Amino acid sequence: MTVTYSSYLKVDELLQCQQPLSEGPEHDELLFIVIHQSYELWFKQLLHELDFLVRLFNGGERNRALHTLKRVETIYHTLIQQVDILETLTPLEFMSFRDRLASASGFQSFQFRELEFLFGAKDPKKLENYKPGSEHYQRLERRLQAPTLWDAFLNFLAQEGHEIPLSELERDFSRVTEPSRAVQKVLIDVYRNDPLVSEICEALVDIDASLQQWRYRHVKMVERTIGSKMGTGGSSGVGYLQSTLFKPVFPDLWAIRAEL
Ligand code: HEM
Ligand SMILES: N[C@@H](CC(=O)c1ccccc1NC=O)C(=O)O
């Protein structure tokens, strides 16, 4: 069969995937679904790029790593911009279908959790939201045990001849990355002596800043939409989301800035 725009992109299948639950249905529910589905598609693309990036770091491919980092950052930029659209959803518009969401919540986005794990925000408690043995559980379990993007970067630095302690390279990957003074000393040296690798460091800082910015935009959007209501996922809502702010995923890159 000839390939056409619709057959290649599976447009008919794609357009079947937006199924509002409200009576009517309520006008604004479609926007809510479309926004979330587009986030999930971009999460898929980000996981694809970041898995590739881990391989590029392990293979010492500095130029392609930098190129991929720039693409990742551009996608995050778009994800942050998308919050603008959701901010046009007023509290009354959201309330017109919110009860239909029952206990469903962004809490349950397994791709979001996979991204967190890849960035090093490891937390076995996050698995409790999924059924043991299910595909989503297995995906998360695999990511919990796997080296993070930062681990791959440290591996790359070690291959380039930098003195990364063995305790960092062979750490327990299922744990959060802790700041390390030895790594910070290497990074300071990189910033002073290796322009391309320092550009890679800056691209990592850009991404870290974007992750934090997304959280900030999400919590302010939530605050204007549901105020102090509890979250459908069972958390306190805005208060819980505020507690997730200002946690960098690459703390060593922030720690050294006063010494540069
Ligand atoms: C009107 C729009 C939205 C509202 C009112 C909202 C509200 C909330 C609330 C209250 C929570 C806390 C968990 C809970 O108890 O439910 C939460 C978590 C979350 N939301 Fe949203 N959200 C909205 C849109 C989005 C969008 C578009 C995304 C993109 C995928 C998203 C992703 C997430 C994620 C990933 C979490 C978990 C955060 C974490 O645990 O660190 N949300 N949201
Ligand atoms: N947690 C939100 C509901 C919500 O936003 C949501 C519900 C189902 C699927 C995705 C969602 N988005 C992010 O949390 C609330 O408490 O209103």
Coordinates of C-alpha atoms in Angstrom, one line a residue, residues 60-178:
G60 CA 33.0 9.2 24.6
E61 CA 31.1 11.0 21.8
R62 CA 31.3 14.5 23.1
N63 CA 30.1 16.4 20.0
R64 CA 27.0 14.3 19.5
A65 CA 26.3 14.4 23.3
L66 CA 26.3 18.2 23.2
H67 CA 24.0 18.2 20.2
T68 CA 21.6 15.8 21.9
L69 CA 21.6 17.8 25.1
K70 CA 20.6 20.9 23.1
R71 CA 17.7 19.0 21.6
V72 CA 16.5 17.8 25.1
E73 CA 16.7 21.3 26.4
T74 CA 14.7 22.6 23.4
I75 CA 11.9 20.0 24.1
Y76 CA 11.8 21.1 27.8
H77 CA 11.5 24.7 26.7
T78 CA 8.4 23.7 24.7
L79 CA 7.0 21.7 27.6
I80 CA 7.3 24.8 29.9
Q81 CA 5.7 27.0 27.2
Q82 CA 2.7 24.6 27.0
V83 CA 1.7 25.5 30.6
D84 CA 0.5 28.9 29.1
I85 CA -2.3 27.0 27.3
L86 CA -3.4 25.2 30.4
E87 CA -3.5 28.5 32.3
T88 CA -6.4 29.6 30.0
L89 CA -8.4 26.9 31.8
T90 CA -10.4 28.8 34.6
P91 CA -11.2 27.2 37.9
L92 CA -14.9 26.9 36.9
E93 CA -14.0 25.3 33.5
F94 CA -11.8 22.7 35.3
M95 CA -14.5 22.0 37.9
S96 CA -17.0 21.2 35.2
F97 CA -15.3 17.9 34.7
R98 CA -12.8 17.5 37.6
D99 CA -15.0 15.0 39.5
R100 CA -14.7 12.6 36.5
L101 CA -11.0 12.3 37.1
A102 CA -11.7 10.5 40.4
S103 CA -8.3 9.6 41.9
A104 CA -6.4 9.8 38.6
S105 CA -3.5 12.2 38.9
G106 CA -0.1 13.2 37.3
F107 CA 1.3 11.3 40.3
Q108 CA 0.6 8.2 38.1
S109 CA 2.6 9.3 35.0
F110 CA 5.1 6.4 34.7
Q111 CA 7.0 8.2 32.0
F112 CA 7.4 11.2 34.2
R113 CA 8.8 8.9 37.0
E114 CA 11.1 7.2 34.5
L115 CA 12.5 10.6 33.5
E116 CA 13.0 11.5 37.2
F117 CA 14.9 8.2 37.7
L118 CA 17.0 8.8 34.6
F119 CA 17.9 12.2 36.0
G120 CA 18.9 10.7 39.3
A121 CA 15.9 11.4 41.5
K122 CA 15.7 7.8 42.6
D123 CA 13.0 6.9 45.1
P124 CA 11.7 3.3 45.5
K125 CA 8.5 4.7 47.1
K126 CA 7.4 6.0 43.7
L127 CA 6.9 2.3 42.6
E128 CA 4.1 2.0 45.2
N129 CA 1.7 3.7 42.8
Y130 CA 2.0 0.8 40.3
K131 CA 0.9 -2.8 40.4
P132 CA 3.9 -5.1 41.0
G133 CA 4.6 -7.1 37.9
S134 CA 2.8 -4.7 35.6
E135 CA 4.6 -3.4 32.6
H136 CA 4.8 0.1 34.1
Y137 CA 6.2 -1.3 37.4
Q138 CA 8.8 -3.3 35.5
R139 CA 9.9 -0.3 33.4
L140 CA 10.3 1.7 36.6
E141 CA 12.1 -1.1 38.4
R142 CA 14.6 -1.3 35.5
R143 CA 15.2 2.5 35.6
L144 CA 15.6 2.4 39.4
Q145 CA 18.5 0.0 39.1
A146 CA 20.1 1.5 36.0
P147 CA 22.9 4.1 36.0
T148 CA 21.6 7.7 35.6
L149 CA 22.5 10.4 33.0
W150 CA 24.9 11.8 35.7
D151 CA 26.5 8.4 36.1
A152 CA 27.1 8.2 32.4
F153 CA 28.6 11.7 32.4
L154 CA 31.0 10.7 35.2
N155 CA 31.9 7.6 33.3
F156 CA 32.7 9.9 30.3
L157 CA 34.8 12.2 32.4
A158 CA 36.8 9.2 33.8
Q159 CA 37.4 7.9 30.3
E160 CA 38.7 11.4 29.4
G161 CA 41.3 10.9 32.1
H162 CA 39.7 12.9 34.9
E163 CA 40.1 11.5 38.5
I164 CA 36.6 10.4 39.3
P165 CA 36.7 8.2 42.5
L166 CA 35.9 4.6 42.0
S167 CA 33.3 4.9 44.8
E168 CA 31.4 7.3 42.4
L169 CA 31.7 5.1 39.3
E170 CA 30.6 1.9 41.1
R171 CA 28.0 3.4 43.4
D172 CA 24.6 1.8 44.2
F173 CA 22.7 3.1 41.2
S174 CA 19.3 2.7 42.9
R175 CA 20.1 5.6 45.3
V176 CA 19.9 9.4 44.8
T177 CA 23.1 11.0 43.5
E178 CA 24.8 12.7 46.5

